[in-house]
Amino acid sequence: MTTDFRALPGPDTRLCGVEIEFAGLSETATADVLKKRFGGELVETGSHVVELRGTQIGTLEVELDTVLRKKDLPLLAEGLDLVRGLVPVEIVTDPLDADQVAAFDSALGPLREAGAMGSRSGVLLGFGVHLNPEIPSEAKTLDIIRAYGLLEDHLRTSAEIDATRRAMPFVDRWPKSLVTALVTSPPSDLRAAMRLYAQHTTSRNHGLDLLPLFKHVDEDLYLSIYDNKDKTAARPTFHFRLPDSRIDEPDWSLHQAWDMWRLVEDVAAEMGLLGTLGTAWLDTMGSPLARRAEWARTVAGHLDKAGLMGAQA
């Protein structure tokens, strides 16, 4: 297994926050493992929330990942303890450079040895890894959005996304109509992208969630279009939430998620390939009988010709 993580493209260093979910360990036990690895000071900041501050990779927040925890209801702490096996613990990092992501990845082995369990440890354990890469220029951000839409079915197939997560509503595919619109009527700027996206979906529950980015771009426009009952936090990042957490598997690492995202950015940087995929999408998916599996195979063929299939290794 390689230990290097290719830096995100750009003339300037782009950082990326990481979130990983798993079961099998309490927040305190998780934080103890991280402290042994990275040093720092443990601070309990709320019910089922611990921060490890002052580490070599910044602050690491460890929390029981459920919206119920945030409502501060009576007897809630006791209730959360009862469902600990199903509700994941989540580690949330500060924005990291590629070397720091590699350092964080080195903690997954000790967490696995301590008992952390990933998505494939049980039929109800649909746990994920989220990446929050900083956006590049506006033009390149638009290319990345289009590239993701064209690559999504291939990413799902090649990564063998866990059946439980596929059945959950949190990582739904982008609508086919959205991808077609991105190809036939590519938005000129991110505000136009926001309007176009809203014509096809207003949900955060997709493999690539763009709503935090859209709110950052223009909060007034965002609030006029999207329901903000979920209190979406604005941030200048993508929110890539498709990859599985398979932390208990010895040969797995954050490379799976990182390389999936790097492939999206690599394709976005190849305008000829991006155009070829767009034309192929219209040819393949224009029929109402078109199947996503057929499109995934088509994408794999184009990536192989471009020498990019190994980018996910």
Tab-separated table of C-alpha atoms in Angstrom:
chain	number	residue	atom	x	y	z
A	1	MET	CA	0.000	0.000	0.000
A	2	THR	CA	1.351	3.402	-0.940
A	3	THR	CA	1.559	6.065	1.726
A	4	ASP	CA	1.865	9.171	-0.436
A	5	PHE	CA	-1.179	11.250	-1.328
A	6	ARG	CA	-0.952	13.295	-4.525
A	7	ALA	CA	-1.527	16.955	-3.747
A	8	LEU	CA	-4.659	18.567	-5.118
A	9	PRO	CA	-3.966	20.439	-8.382
A	10	GLY	CA	-3.487	24.178	-8.384
A	11	PRO	CA	-0.820	26.830	-8.357
A	12	ASP	CA	-1.401	27.250	-4.614
A	13	THR	CA	-1.695	24.589	-1.921
A	14	ARG	CA	-5.295	23.466	-1.540
A	15	LEU	CA	-6.336	21.945	1.765
A	16	CYS	CA	-8.905	19.229	2.391
A	17	GLY	CA	-10.860	18.377	5.526
A	18	VAL	CA	-11.525	14.701	6.219
A	19	GLU	CA	-14.408	13.035	8.055
A	20	ILE	CA	-14.529	9.306	8.756
A	21	GLU	CA	-17.309	7.291	10.420
A	22	PHE	CA	-17.075	3.931	12.177
A	23	ALA	CA	-18.494	1.876	15.047
A	24	GLY	CA	-16.895	-0.283	17.709
A	25	LEU	CA	-15.198	2.459	19.756
A	26	SER	CA	-16.494	5.187	22.045
A	27	GLU	CA	-15.561	8.807	21.494
A	28	THR	CA	-13.181	8.672	24.460
A	29	ALA	CA	-11.493	5.470	23.308
A	30	THR	CA	-11.104	6.927	19.819
A	31	ALA	CA	-9.619	10.146	21.166
A	32	ASP	CA	-7.174	8.174	23.320
A	33	VAL	CA	-5.883	6.305	20.251
A	34	LEU	CA	-5.469	9.582	18.377
A	35	LYS	CA	-3.671	11.191	21.317
A	36	LYS	CA	-1.149	8.363	21.414
A	37	ARG	CA	-0.518	8.908	17.718
A	38	PHE	CA	-0.492	12.689	17.466
A	39	GLY	CA	-0.160	14.117	20.982
A	40	GLY	CA	-2.331	17.066	21.952
A	41	GLU	CA	-4.774	17.881	24.734
A	42	LEU	CA	-8.174	16.221	25.182
A	43	VAL	CA	-11.088	18.584	25.862
A	44	GLU	CA	-14.690	17.430	26.308
A	45	THR	CA	-16.773	20.098	24.555
A	46	GLY	CA	-20.266	18.587	24.828
A	47	SER	CA	-22.315	15.443	25.244
A	48	HIS	CA	-20.522	12.725	23.274
A	49	VAL	CA	-18.075	15.259	21.781
A	50	VAL	CA	-14.318	15.321	22.467
A	51	GLU	CA	-11.698	17.550	20.845
A	52	LEU	CA	-8.022	16.699	20.618
A	53	ARG	CA	-6.310	20.084	20.375
A	54	GLY	CA	-2.769	21.107	19.539
A	55	THR	CA	-1.781	18.016	17.579
A	56	GLN	CA	0.746	17.940	14.761
A	57	ILE	CA	-2.174	18.023	12.288
A	58	GLY	CA	-4.343	20.548	14.114
A	59	THR	CA	-7.559	19.897	16.031
A	60	LEU	CA	-9.343	16.555	15.704
A	61	GLU	CA	-12.995	16.468	16.756
A	62	VAL	CA	-14.471	13.117	17.784
A	63	GLU	CA	-18.226	12.876	18.151
A	64	LEU	CA	-21.144	10.479	18.164
A	65	ASP	CA	-22.500	11.345	14.732
A	66	THR	CA	-26.250	11.867	14.991
A	67	VAL	CA	-28.541	14.863	14.615
A	68	LEU	CA	-30.260	13.761	17.824
A	69	ARG	CA	-27.107	14.441	19.827
A	70	LYS	CA	-27.249	18.090	18.787
A	71	LYS	CA	-30.785	18.636	20.111
A	72	ASP	CA	-29.788	18.401	23.802
A	73	LEU	CA	-32.957	16.499	24.798
A	74	PRO	CA	-33.615	15.018	28.286
A	75	LEU	CA	-32.232	11.502	28.781
A	76	LEU	CA	-30.611	11.748	25.363
A	77	ALA	CA	-27.146	10.763	26.522
A	78	GLU	CA	-28.452	7.491	27.965
A	79	GLY	CA	-30.410	6.766	24.787
A	80	LEU	CA	-27.409	7.353	22.568
A	81	ASP	CA	-25.377	4.913	24.610
A	82	LEU	CA	-27.975	2.220	23.835
A	83	VAL	CA	-27.649	2.638	20.054
A	84	ARG	CA	-23.882	3.103	19.976
A	85	GLY	CA	-23.405	0.028	17.775
A	86	LEU	CA	-25.501	1.529	14.970
A	87	VAL	CA	-24.745	5.258	15.267
A	88	PRO	CA	-21.209	5.958	14.078
A	89	VAL	CA	-18.459	7.774	15.849
A	90	GLU	CA	-17.022	10.389	13.516
A	91	ILE	CA	-13.587	11.991	13.412
A	92	VAL	CA	-13.501	15.437	11.796
A	93	THR	CA	-10.151	17.000	10.943
A	94	ASP	CA	-9.062	20.546	10.299
A	95	PRO	CA	-8.271	21.365	6.645
A	96	LEU	CA	-5.130	19.363	5.818
A	97	ASP	CA	-2.523	19.362	3.077
A	98	ALA	CA	-1.725	16.089	1.312
A	99	ASP	CA	1.126	15.182	3.685
A	100	GLN	CA	-1.126	15.785	6.691
A	101	VAL	CA	-3.824	13.590	5.135
A	102	ALA	CA	-1.193	10.862	4.872
A	103	ALA	CA	-0.314	11.402	8.540
A	104	PHE	CA	-3.978	11.145	9.543
A	105	ASP	CA	-4.301	7.992	7.449
A	106	SER	CA	-1.528	6.441	9.554
A	107	ALA	CA	-3.870	6.499	12.573
A	108	LEU	CA	-6.408	4.179	10.940
A	109	GLY	CA	-4.316	1.086	11.663
A	110	PRO	CA	-4.221	1.720	15.433
A	111	LEU	CA	-7.958	2.496	15.380
A	112	ARG	CA	-8.611	-0.778	13.555
A	113	GLU	CA	-6.501	-2.674	16.081
A	114	ALA	CA	-8.510	-1.041	18.880
A	115	GLY	CA	-11.771	-2.368	17.390
A	116	ALA	CA	-13.063	0.195	14.884
A	117	MET	CA	-15.612	-1.306	12.466
A	118	GLY	CA	-16.505	-0.064	8.975
A	119	SER	CA	-19.406	-0.404	6.565
A	120	ARG	CA	-18.960	-4.071	5.748
A	121	SER	CA	-18.920	-5.274	9.358
A	122	GLY	CA	-22.732	-5.531	9.425
A	123	VAL	CA	-25.788	-5.091	7.213
A	124	LEU	CA	-26.860	-1.915	9.026
A	125	LEU	CA	-23.469	-0.227	9.173
A	126	GLY	CA	-23.560	2.213	6.259
A	127	PHE	CA	-20.564	4.337	7.271
A	128	GLY	CA	-18.712	6.741	5.021
A	129	VAL	CA	-15.665	8.891	4.421
A	130	HIS	CA	-16.234	12.538	3.497
A	131	LEU	CA	-13.653	14.765	1.835
A	132	ASN	CA	-13.984	18.544	1.833
A	133	PRO	CA	-11.475	19.806	-0.763
A	134	GLU	CA	-10.996	23.541	-1.113
A	135	ILE	CA	-12.300	24.816	-4.434
A	136	PRO	CA	-9.848	26.130	-7.053
A	137	SER	CA	-10.717	28.953	-9.475
A	138	GLU	CA	-14.355	29.409	-10.466
A	139	ALA	CA	-13.783	28.104	-13.994
A	140	LYS	CA	-12.010	24.986	-12.745
A	141	THR	CA	-14.656	24.443	-10.062
A	142	LEU	CA	-17.299	24.346	-12.799
A	143	ASP	CA	-15.221	21.801	-14.738
A	144	ILE	CA	-14.932	19.630	-11.621
A	145	ILE	CA	-18.696	19.719	-11.087
A	146	ARG	CA	-19.289	18.551	-14.662
A	147	ALA	CA	-16.566	15.898	-14.406
A	148	TYR	CA	-18.124	14.462	-11.249
A	149	GLY	CA	-21.529	14.160	-12.911
A	150	LEU	CA	-20.014	12.261	-15.823
A	151	LEU	CA	-17.860	10.017	-13.605
A	152	GLU	CA	-20.274	9.244	-10.777
A	153	ASP	CA	-21.565	5.908	-12.089
A	154	HIS	CA	-18.027	4.730	-12.791
A	155	LEU	CA	-16.923	5.762	-9.290
A	156	ARG	CA	-19.788	3.851	-7.706
A	157	THR	CA	-19.054	0.738	-9.741
A	158	SER	CA	-15.273	0.720	-9.404
A	159	ALA	CA	-15.348	1.412	-5.654
A	160	GLU	CA	-18.087	-1.183	-5.022
A	161	ILE	CA	-20.020	1.142	-2.721
A	162	ASP	CA	-21.575	-0.809	0.153
A	163	ALA	CA	-25.166	-1.990	-0.430
A	164	THR	CA	-26.383	-0.507	2.861
A	165	ARG	CA	-25.078	2.940	1.952
A	166	ARG	CA	-26.559	2.664	-1.549
A	167	ALA	CA	-29.940	1.893	0.020
A	168	MET	CA	-29.734	4.882	2.367
A	169	PRO	CA	-30.838	8.334	1.170
A	170	PHE	CA	-27.543	10.070	1.995
A	171	VAL	CA	-25.524	9.357	-1.174
A	172	ASP	CA	-28.125	9.323	-3.937
A	173	ARG	CA	-27.010	9.694	-7.535
A	174	TRP	CA	-27.330	13.047	-9.180
A	175	PRO	CA	-30.403	13.024	-11.430
A	176	LYS	CA	-29.652	12.077	-15.023
A	177	SER	CA	-31.340	15.302	-16.103
A	178	LEU	CA	-28.806	17.335	-14.094
A	179	VAL	CA	-25.831	15.699	-15.791
A	180	THR	CA	-27.424	16.221	-19.201
A	181	ALA	CA	-27.986	19.901	-18.402
A	182	LEU	CA	-24.371	20.323	-17.268
A	183	VAL	CA	-23.256	18.928	-20.635
A	184	THR	CA	-25.712	20.700	-22.939
A	185	SER	CA	-25.968	24.014	-21.067
A	186	PRO	CA	-22.792	24.353	-18.982
A	187	PRO	CA	-23.242	27.194	-16.487
A	188	SER	CA	-21.104	30.285	-17.000
A	189	ASP	CA	-20.460	30.862	-13.294
A	190	LEU	CA	-21.272	29.353	-9.921
A	191	ARG	CA	-24.431	31.408	-9.471
A	192	ALA	CA	-25.728	29.991	-12.734
A	193	ALA	CA	-24.674	26.536	-11.536
A	194	MET	CA	-26.666	27.097	-8.352
A	195	ARG	CA	-29.803	27.925	-10.321
A	196	LEU	CA	-29.321	25.014	-12.709
A	197	TYR	CA	-28.724	22.545	-9.884
A	198	ALA	CA	-31.921	23.660	-8.134
A	199	GLN	CA	-33.952	22.846	-11.238
A	200	HIS	CA	-33.068	19.180	-10.778
A	201	THR	CA	-32.476	18.672	-7.038
A	202	THR	CA	-32.373	20.722	-3.854
A	203	SER	CA	-31.084	17.930	-1.619
A	204	ARG	CA	-27.755	17.597	0.154
A	205	ASN	CA	-28.101	13.815	0.096
A	206	HIS	CA	-25.902	13.082	-2.889
A	207	GLY	CA	-22.457	11.584	-3.366
A	208	LEU	CA	-21.244	15.118	-4.059
A	209	ASP	CA	-23.084	17.697	-1.944
A	210	LEU	CA	-22.747	21.188	-3.415
A	211	LEU	CA	-25.036	23.116	-1.085
A	212	PRO	CA	-22.334	24.312	1.384
A	213	LEU	CA	-20.361	25.636	-1.597
A	214	PHE	CA	-23.402	27.320	-3.119
A	215	LYS	CA	-24.242	29.013	0.176
A	216	HIS	CA	-20.674	30.313	0.365
A	217	VAL	CA	-20.853	31.709	-3.168
A	218	ASP	CA	-24.001	33.798	-2.635
A	219	GLU	CA	-25.935	33.327	0.595
A	220	ASP	CA	-28.830	35.576	-0.419
A	221	LEU	CA	-29.344	33.701	-3.675
A	222	TYR	CA	-28.943	30.401	-1.854
A	223	LEU	CA	-31.622	31.273	0.710
A	224	SER	CA	-33.983	32.349	-2.060
A	225	ILE	CA	-33.651	28.943	-3.738
A	226	TYR	CA	-32.979	26.304	-1.093
A	227	ASP	CA	-34.698	25.215	2.098
A	228	ASN	CA	-32.286	26.079	4.906
A	229	LYS	CA	-34.038	24.206	7.707
A	230	ASP	CA	-31.004	21.935	7.980
A	231	LYS	CA	-28.832	24.989	8.736
A	232	THR	CA	-26.307	24.205	6.013
A	233	ALA	CA	-22.970	25.810	6.877
A	234	ALA	CA	-21.397	27.866	4.099
A	235	ARG	CA	-17.863	26.842	3.160
A	236	PRO	CA	-15.606	27.227	0.101
A	237	THR	CA	-15.248	23.483	-0.402
A	238	PHE	CA	-16.753	20.535	-2.180
A	239	HIS	CA	-18.415	17.967	0.092
A	240	PHE	CA	-17.572	14.557	-1.386
A	241	ARG	CA	-19.447	11.991	0.670
A	242	LEU	CA	-19.645	8.968	-1.642
A	243	PRO	CA	-16.778	6.720	-0.391
A	244	ASP	CA	-17.264	3.916	2.124
A	245	SER	CA	-15.498	3.705	5.462
A	246	ARG	CA	-13.871	0.270	5.502
A	247	ILE	CA	-11.568	1.023	8.396
A	248	ASP	CA	-11.578	-2.562	9.712
A	249	GLU	CA	-10.166	-3.994	6.456
A	250	PRO	CA	-6.343	-4.270	6.663
A	251	ASP	CA	-5.705	-3.373	3.001
A	252	TRP	CA	-7.998	-0.333	3.009
A	253	SER	CA	-6.944	3.262	3.592
A	254	LEU	CA	-8.054	6.800	2.837
A	255	HIS	CA	-6.361	6.327	-0.519
A	256	GLN	CA	-9.618	4.904	-1.884
A	257	ALA	CA	-11.519	8.123	-1.222
A	258	TRP	CA	-8.574	10.366	-2.098
A	259	ASP	CA	-7.894	8.649	-5.418
A	260	MET	CA	-11.582	8.707	-6.340
A	261	TRP	CA	-11.598	12.468	-5.902
A	262	ARG	CA	-8.253	12.941	-7.628
A	263	LEU	CA	-9.662	11.110	-10.652
A	264	VAL	CA	-12.505	13.643	-10.822
A	265	GLU	CA	-9.996	16.495	-10.758
A	266	ASP	CA	-7.707	14.778	-13.280
A	267	VAL	CA	-10.572	14.404	-15.759
A	268	ALA	CA	-11.658	18.005	-15.146
A	269	ALA	CA	-8.144	19.108	-16.117
A	270	GLU	CA	-8.310	17.260	-19.460
A	271	MET	CA	-10.721	19.372	-21.501
A	272	GLY	CA	-10.534	17.043	-24.500
A	273	LEU	CA	-11.484	14.039	-22.372
A	274	LEU	CA	-14.187	16.010	-20.580
A	275	GLY	CA	-15.693	16.945	-23.945
A	276	THR	CA	-15.460	13.364	-25.193
A	277	LEU	CA	-17.256	12.082	-22.103
A	278	GLY	CA	-19.951	14.731	-22.517
A	279	THR	CA	-20.611	13.678	-26.111
A	280	ALA	CA	-20.602	10.012	-25.103
A	281	TRP	CA	-23.083	10.768	-22.309
A	282	LEU	CA	-25.550	12.255	-24.759
A	283	ASP	CA	-25.077	9.330	-27.150
A	284	THR	CA	-25.384	6.665	-24.451
A	285	MET	CA	-27.819	8.143	-21.953
A	286	GLY	CA	-30.115	9.952	-24.386
A	287	SER	CA	-32.418	6.957	-24.578
A	288	PRO	CA	-35.037	6.444	-21.840
A	289	LEU	CA	-33.931	2.796	-21.818
A	290	ALA	CA	-30.302	3.664	-21.103
A	291	ARG	CA	-28.798	1.903	-18.118
A	292	ARG	CA	-26.332	3.384	-15.650
A	293	ALA	CA	-24.231	0.209	-15.735
A	294	GLU	CA	-23.740	0.624	-19.482
A	295	TRP	CA	-22.581	4.194	-18.936
A	296	ALA	CA	-20.124	3.117	-16.229
A	297	ARG	CA	-18.556	0.664	-18.699
A	298	THR	CA	-18.367	3.388	-21.349
A	299	VAL	CA	-16.556	5.704	-18.931
A	300	ALA	CA	-14.107	2.956	-17.961
A	301	GLY	CA	-13.240	2.474	-21.632
A	302	HIS	CA	-12.520	6.168	-22.153
A	303	LEU	CA	-10.451	6.368	-18.957
A	304	ASP	CA	-8.439	3.340	-20.029
A	305	LYS	CA	-7.661	4.953	-23.392
A	306	ALA	CA	-6.599	8.128	-21.579
A	307	GLY	CA	-4.305	6.176	-19.244
A	308	LEU	CA	-6.314	7.170	-16.158
A	309	MET	CA	-7.656	3.824	-14.973
A	310	GLY	CA	-4.550	3.397	-12.812
A	311	ALA	CA	-5.282	6.725	-11.103
A	312	GLN	CA	-7.568	4.882	-8.686
A	313	ALA	CA	-5.034	2.235	-7.729
